[in-house]
Each structure stands twice: as structure tokens, then as C-alpha cells.
């Protein structure tokens, strides 16, 4: 539905749950609103967030509460 995990996070509203299909997703993420990010498993494959190597893979902005489950970082 979205072109990237970051696009899904940006489109979410506070309190939403963003579900990410299994697979490897490259790039760093910034979470700027209170939400839950959940990975799924499919055919034995996990949900993996693979950063670009130049900063944190996931950044949660100040005064934001994020729950991240079932994701390998």
C-alpha cells in the first residue's frame, strides 16, 4: 500500500498501528508521532529493518512514545 515503511509511518495518525509485512527494508526511519510498529512473519521470514549505516536505524523524536514489536533491527 505504501512505497516504504517511512511513507506508512508518515501517513499514520497518532495512536495507529503500522503493520509491516515480512522482508528486508533498507533505510533509516524516523517516528514522529505516538504509534505502534509491528512486523509480521511470512514463510519463515522475519521483518528486518536495515539501516544505511550513517545513523540510527530508528529514531524516535522527543516527546513521542513508540512501541516496536516483532521487528529485527
mmCIF file of N, CA and C in Angstrom:
data_model
loop_
_atom_site.group_PDB
_atom_site.id
_atom_site.type_symbol
_atom_site.label_atom_id
_atom_site.label_comp_id
_atom_site.label_asym_id
_atom_site.label_seq_id
_atom_site.Cartn_x
_atom_site.Cartn_y
_atom_site.Cartn_z
ATOM 1 N N UNK A 1 0.808 -1.190 0.000
ATOM 2 C CA UNK A 1 0.000 0.000 0.000
ATOM 3 C C UNK A 1 0.853 1.256 0.000
ATOM 4 N N UNK A 2 2.007 1.214 0.674
ATOM 5 C CA UNK A 2 2.919 2.359 0.703
ATOM 6 C C UNK A 2 4.233 1.979 0.040
ATOM 7 N N UNK A 3 4.934 2.976 -0.463
ATOM 8 C CA UNK A 3 6.185 2.711 -1.175
ATOM 9 C C UNK A 3 7.348 2.407 -0.238
ATOM 10 N N UNK A 4 7.188 2.738 1.056
ATOM 11 C CA UNK A 4 8.252 2.475 2.023
ATOM 12 C C UNK A 4 7.644 2.433 3.426
ATOM 13 N N UNK A 5 8.425 1.918 4.359
ATOM 14 C CA UNK A 5 7.985 1.914 5.757
ATOM 15 C C UNK A 5 7.860 3.358 6.240
ATOM 16 N N UNK A 6 8.801 4.213 5.853
ATOM 17 C CA UNK A 6 8.732 5.614 6.275
ATOM 18 C C UNK A 6 7.465 6.275 5.753
ATOM 19 N N UNK A 7 7.065 5.978 4.536
ATOM 20 C CA UNK A 7 5.830 6.555 3.986
ATOM 21 C C UNK A 7 4.613 6.117 4.808
ATOM 22 N N UNK A 8 4.600 4.876 5.247
ATOM 23 C CA UNK A 8 3.498 4.383 6.083
ATOM 24 C C UNK A 8 3.505 5.088 7.437
ATOM 25 N N UNK A 9 4.681 5.284 8.013
ATOM 26 C CA UNK A 9 4.786 5.990 9.290
ATOM 27 C C UNK A 9 4.314 7.429 9.144
ATOM 28 N N UNK A 10 4.698 8.072 8.055
ATOM 29 C CA UNK A 10 4.307 9.463 7.823
ATOM 30 C C UNK A 10 2.797 9.598 7.642
ATOM 31 N N UNK A 11 2.166 8.613 7.011
ATOM 32 C CA UNK A 11 0.722 8.664 6.750
ATOM 33 C C UNK A 11 -0.115 8.296 7.975
ATOM 34 N N UNK A 12 0.494 7.631 8.941
ATOM 35 C CA UNK A 12 -0.235 7.202 10.142
ATOM 36 C C UNK A 12 -0.615 8.412 10.988
ATOM 37 N N UNK A 13 -1.656 8.227 11.775
ATOM 38 C CA UNK A 13 -2.017 9.251 12.752
ATOM 39 C C UNK A 13 -1.669 8.733 14.146
ATOM 40 N N UNK A 14 -1.555 9.628 15.087
ATOM 41 C CA UNK A 14 -1.200 9.242 16.452
ATOM 42 C C UNK A 14 -2.159 8.167 16.951
ATOM 43 N N UNK A 15 -1.583 7.127 17.551
ATOM 44 C CA UNK A 15 -2.363 6.024 18.082
ATOM 45 C C UNK A 15 -2.536 4.862 17.117
ATOM 46 N N UNK A 16 -2.147 5.054 15.860
ATOM 47 C CA UNK A 16 -2.269 3.988 14.861
ATOM 48 C C UNK A 16 -1.280 2.857 15.119
ATOM 49 N N UNK A 17 -1.582 1.710 14.517
ATOM 50 C CA UNK A 17 -0.655 0.591 14.453
ATOM 51 C C UNK A 17 -0.263 0.414 12.994
ATOM 52 N N UNK A 18 1.028 0.456 12.724
ATOM 53 C CA UNK A 18 1.551 0.242 11.370
ATOM 54 C C UNK A 18 2.088 -1.180 11.325
ATOM 55 N N UNK A 19 1.512 -1.998 10.463
ATOM 56 C CA UNK A 19 1.943 -3.385 10.315
ATOM 57 C C UNK A 19 2.790 -3.504 9.055
ATOM 58 N N UNK A 20 3.975 -4.090 9.202
ATOM 59 C CA UNK A 20 4.917 -4.221 8.095
ATOM 60 C C UNK A 20 5.058 -5.693 7.741
ATOM 61 N N UNK A 21 4.866 -6.013 6.477
ATOM 62 C CA UNK A 21 4.994 -7.396 6.001
ATOM 63 C C UNK A 21 6.432 -7.873 6.165
ATOM 64 N N UNK A 22 6.598 -9.192 6.200
ATOM 65 C CA UNK A 22 7.941 -9.757 6.324
ATOM 66 C C UNK A 22 8.789 -9.355 5.119
ATOM 67 N N UNK A 23 10.086 -9.264 5.358
ATOM 68 C CA UNK A 23 11.026 -8.878 4.314
ATOM 69 C C UNK A 23 12.102 -7.997 4.903
ATOM 70 N N UNK A 24 13.027 -7.582 4.072
ATOM 71 C CA UNK A 24 14.125 -6.709 4.491
ATOM 72 C C UNK A 24 13.867 -5.331 3.915
ATOM 73 N N UNK A 25 13.866 -4.330 4.784
ATOM 74 C CA UNK A 25 13.604 -2.951 4.387
ATOM 75 C C UNK A 25 14.838 -2.118 4.683
ATOM 76 N N UNK A 26 15.378 -1.476 3.670
ATOM 77 C CA UNK A 26 16.604 -0.688 3.810
ATOM 78 C C UNK A 26 16.264 0.780 4.041
ATOM 79 N N UNK A 27 17.103 1.437 4.819
ATOM 80 C CA UNK A 27 16.918 2.854 5.093
ATOM 81 C C UNK A 27 16.610 3.106 6.554
ATOM 82 N N UNK A 28 16.900 4.306 6.985
ATOM 83 C CA UNK A 28 16.656 4.704 8.363
ATOM 84 C C UNK A 28 15.229 5.232 8.496
ATOM 85 N N UNK A 29 14.657 5.086 9.689
ATOM 86 C CA UNK A 29 13.293 5.521 9.939
ATOM 87 C C UNK A 29 13.263 6.573 11.033
ATOM 88 N N UNK A 30 12.322 7.506 10.908
ATOM 89 C CA UNK A 30 12.064 8.483 11.956
ATOM 90 C C UNK A 30 10.598 8.381 12.335
ATOM 91 N N UNK A 31 10.357 8.183 13.627
ATOM 92 C CA UNK A 31 8.994 8.104 14.137
ATOM 93 C C UNK A 31 8.711 9.411 14.863
ATOM 94 N N UNK A 32 7.713 10.148 14.355
ATOM 95 C CA UNK A 32 7.420 11.471 14.883
ATOM 96 C C UNK A 32 6.068 11.597 15.552
ATOM 97 N N UNK A 33 5.401 10.471 15.790
ATOM 98 C CA UNK A 33 4.104 10.506 16.478
ATOM 99 C C UNK A 33 3.934 9.235 17.268
ATOM 100 N N UNK A 34 3.083 9.256 18.270
ATOM 101 C CA UNK A 34 2.846 8.086 19.104
ATOM 102 C C UNK A 34 2.155 7.011 18.267
ATOM 103 N N UNK A 35 2.817 5.856 18.139
ATOM 104 C CA UNK A 35 2.230 4.761 17.365
ATOM 105 C C UNK A 35 2.914 3.453 17.701
ATOM 106 N N UNK A 36 2.396 2.389 17.110
ATOM 107 C CA UNK A 36 2.965 1.050 17.262
ATOM 108 C C UNK A 36 3.386 0.558 15.891
ATOM 109 N N UNK A 37 4.591 0.015 15.803
ATOM 110 C CA UNK A 37 5.122 -0.584 14.577
ATOM 111 C C UNK A 37 5.284 -2.072 14.835
ATOM 112 N N UNK A 38 4.587 -2.889 14.044
ATOM 113 C CA UNK A 38 4.613 -4.337 14.244
ATOM 114 C C UNK A 38 5.058 -5.015 12.954
ATOM 115 N N UNK A 39 6.012 -5.927 13.078
ATOM 116 C CA UNK A 39 6.437 -6.733 11.948
ATOM 117 C C UNK A 39 5.671 -8.045 11.909
ATOM 118 N N UNK A 40 5.594 -8.639 10.739
ATOM 119 C CA UNK A 40 4.927 -9.932 10.586
ATOM 120 C C UNK A 40 5.941 -10.957 10.079
ATOM 121 N N UNK A 41 5.572 -12.215 10.204
ATOM 122 C CA UNK A 41 6.404 -13.303 9.681
ATOM 123 C C UNK A 41 5.644 -13.960 8.552
ATOM 124 N N UNK A 42 6.362 -14.256 7.477
ATOM 125 C CA UNK A 42 5.743 -14.949 6.362
ATOM 126 C C UNK A 42 6.724 -15.932 5.778
ATOM 127 N N UNK A 43 6.304 -17.159 5.603
ATOM 128 C CA UNK A 43 7.155 -18.204 5.026
ATOM 129 C C UNK A 43 8.501 -18.279 5.736
ATOM 130 N N UNK A 44 8.467 -18.138 7.073
ATOM 131 C CA UNK A 44 9.693 -18.254 7.851
ATOM 132 C C UNK A 44 10.594 -17.038 7.798
ATOM 133 N N UNK A 45 10.170 -15.968 7.134
ATOM 134 C CA UNK A 45 10.994 -14.773 7.012
ATOM 135 C C UNK A 45 10.511 -13.709 7.988
ATOM 136 N N UNK A 46 11.437 -13.070 8.659
ATOM 137 C CA UNK A 46 11.114 -12.028 9.629
ATOM 138 C C UNK A 46 10.996 -10.676 8.932
ATOM 139 N N UNK A 47 10.585 -9.679 9.704
ATOM 140 C CA UNK A 47 10.602 -8.294 9.241
ATOM 141 C C UNK A 47 11.901 -7.684 9.747
ATOM 142 N N UNK A 48 12.737 -7.231 8.819
ATOM 143 C CA UNK A 48 14.065 -6.723 9.164
ATOM 144 C C UNK A 48 14.189 -5.281 8.684
ATOM 145 N N UNK A 49 14.598 -4.402 9.595
ATOM 146 C CA UNK A 49 14.899 -3.018 9.246
ATOM 147 C C UNK A 49 16.414 -2.895 9.186
ATOM 148 N N UNK A 50 16.912 -2.578 8.027
ATOM 149 C CA UNK A 50 18.358 -2.499 7.798
ATOM 150 C C UNK A 50 18.718 -1.057 7.472
ATOM 151 N N UNK A 51 19.414 -0.413 8.375
ATOM 152 C CA UNK A 51 19.768 0.994 8.204
ATOM 153 C C UNK A 51 20.818 1.218 7.136
ATOM 154 N N UNK A 52 21.056 2.484 6.860
ATOM 155 C CA UNK A 52 22.020 2.854 5.836
ATOM 156 C C UNK A 52 23.448 2.912 6.373
ATOM 157 N N UNK A 53 23.606 2.773 7.703
ATOM 158 C CA UNK A 53 24.946 2.743 8.288
ATOM 159 C C UNK A 53 25.485 4.094 8.687
ATOM 160 N N UNK A 54 24.737 5.177 8.426
ATOM 161 C CA UNK A 54 25.263 6.503 8.743
ATOM 162 C C UNK A 54 24.632 7.144 9.980
ATOM 163 N N UNK A 55 23.621 6.496 10.553
ATOM 164 C CA UNK A 55 22.993 6.995 11.776
ATOM 165 C C UNK A 55 22.130 5.879 12.364
ATOM 166 N N UNK A 56 21.317 6.213 13.351
ATOM 167 C CA UNK A 56 20.456 5.207 13.970
ATOM 168 C C UNK A 56 19.467 4.649 12.956
ATOM 169 N N UNK A 57 19.186 3.370 13.061
ATOM 170 C CA UNK A 57 18.229 2.741 12.155
ATOM 171 C C UNK A 57 16.838 3.305 12.404
ATOM 172 N N UNK A 58 16.456 3.436 13.689
ATOM 173 C CA UNK A 58 15.155 4.006 14.049
ATOM 174 C C UNK A 58 15.394 5.144 15.031
ATOM 175 N N UNK A 59 14.873 6.309 14.702
ATOM 176 C CA UNK A 59 14.935 7.465 15.588
ATOM 177 C C UNK A 59 13.516 7.800 16.017
ATOM 178 N N UNK A 60 13.299 7.877 17.327
ATOM 179 C CA UNK A 60 12.010 8.289 17.879
ATOM 180 C C UNK A 60 12.208 9.702 18.409
ATOM 181 N N UNK A 61 11.437 10.640 17.862
ATOM 182 C CA UNK A 61 11.600 12.039 18.239
ATOM 183 C C UNK A 61 11.212 12.291 19.690
ATOM 184 N N UNK A 62 11.709 13.401 20.234
ATOM 185 C CA UNK A 62 11.405 13.791 21.613
ATOM 186 C C UNK A 62 9.899 13.868 21.830
ATOM 187 N N UNK A 63 9.481 13.492 23.023
ATOM 188 C CA UNK A 63 8.078 13.535 23.442
ATOM 189 C C UNK A 63 7.168 12.615 22.636
ATOM 190 N N UNK A 64 7.746 11.603 21.999
ATOM 191 C CA UNK A 64 6.987 10.616 21.227
ATOM 192 C C UNK A 64 7.175 9.261 21.891
ATOM 193 N N UNK A 65 6.092 8.506 21.995
ATOM 194 C CA UNK A 65 6.145 7.149 22.517
ATOM 195 C C UNK A 65 5.846 6.194 21.371
ATOM 196 N N UNK A 66 6.782 5.305 21.095
ATOM 197 C CA UNK A 66 6.609 4.323 20.028
ATOM 198 C C UNK A 66 6.846 2.943 20.595
ATOM 199 N N UNK A 67 5.994 2.019 20.188
ATOM 200 C CA UNK A 67 6.161 0.609 20.532
ATOM 201 C C UNK A 67 6.554 -0.107 19.261
ATOM 202 N N UNK A 68 7.635 -0.878 19.329
ATOM 203 C CA UNK A 68 8.121 -1.635 18.162
ATOM 204 C C UNK A 68 8.183 -3.091 18.568
ATOM 205 N N UNK A 69 7.469 -3.955 17.815
ATOM 206 C CA UNK A 69 7.418 -5.384 18.150
ATOM 207 C C UNK A 69 7.617 -6.219 16.899
ATOM 208 N N UNK A 70 8.209 -7.377 17.116
ATOM 209 C CA UNK A 70 8.382 -8.406 16.068
ATOM 210 C C UNK A 70 9.143 -7.866 14.867
ATOM 211 N N UNK A 71 10.145 -7.045 15.149
ATOM 212 C CA UNK A 71 10.992 -6.472 14.093
ATOM 213 C C UNK A 71 12.446 -6.696 14.489
ATOM 214 N N UNK A 72 13.254 -7.124 13.543
ATOM 215 C CA UNK A 72 14.699 -7.232 13.754
ATOM 216 C C UNK A 72 15.348 -5.970 13.237
ATOM 217 N N UNK A 73 16.152 -5.340 14.102
ATOM 218 C CA UNK A 73 16.830 -4.102 13.700
ATOM 219 C C UNK A 73 18.317 -4.357 13.661
#
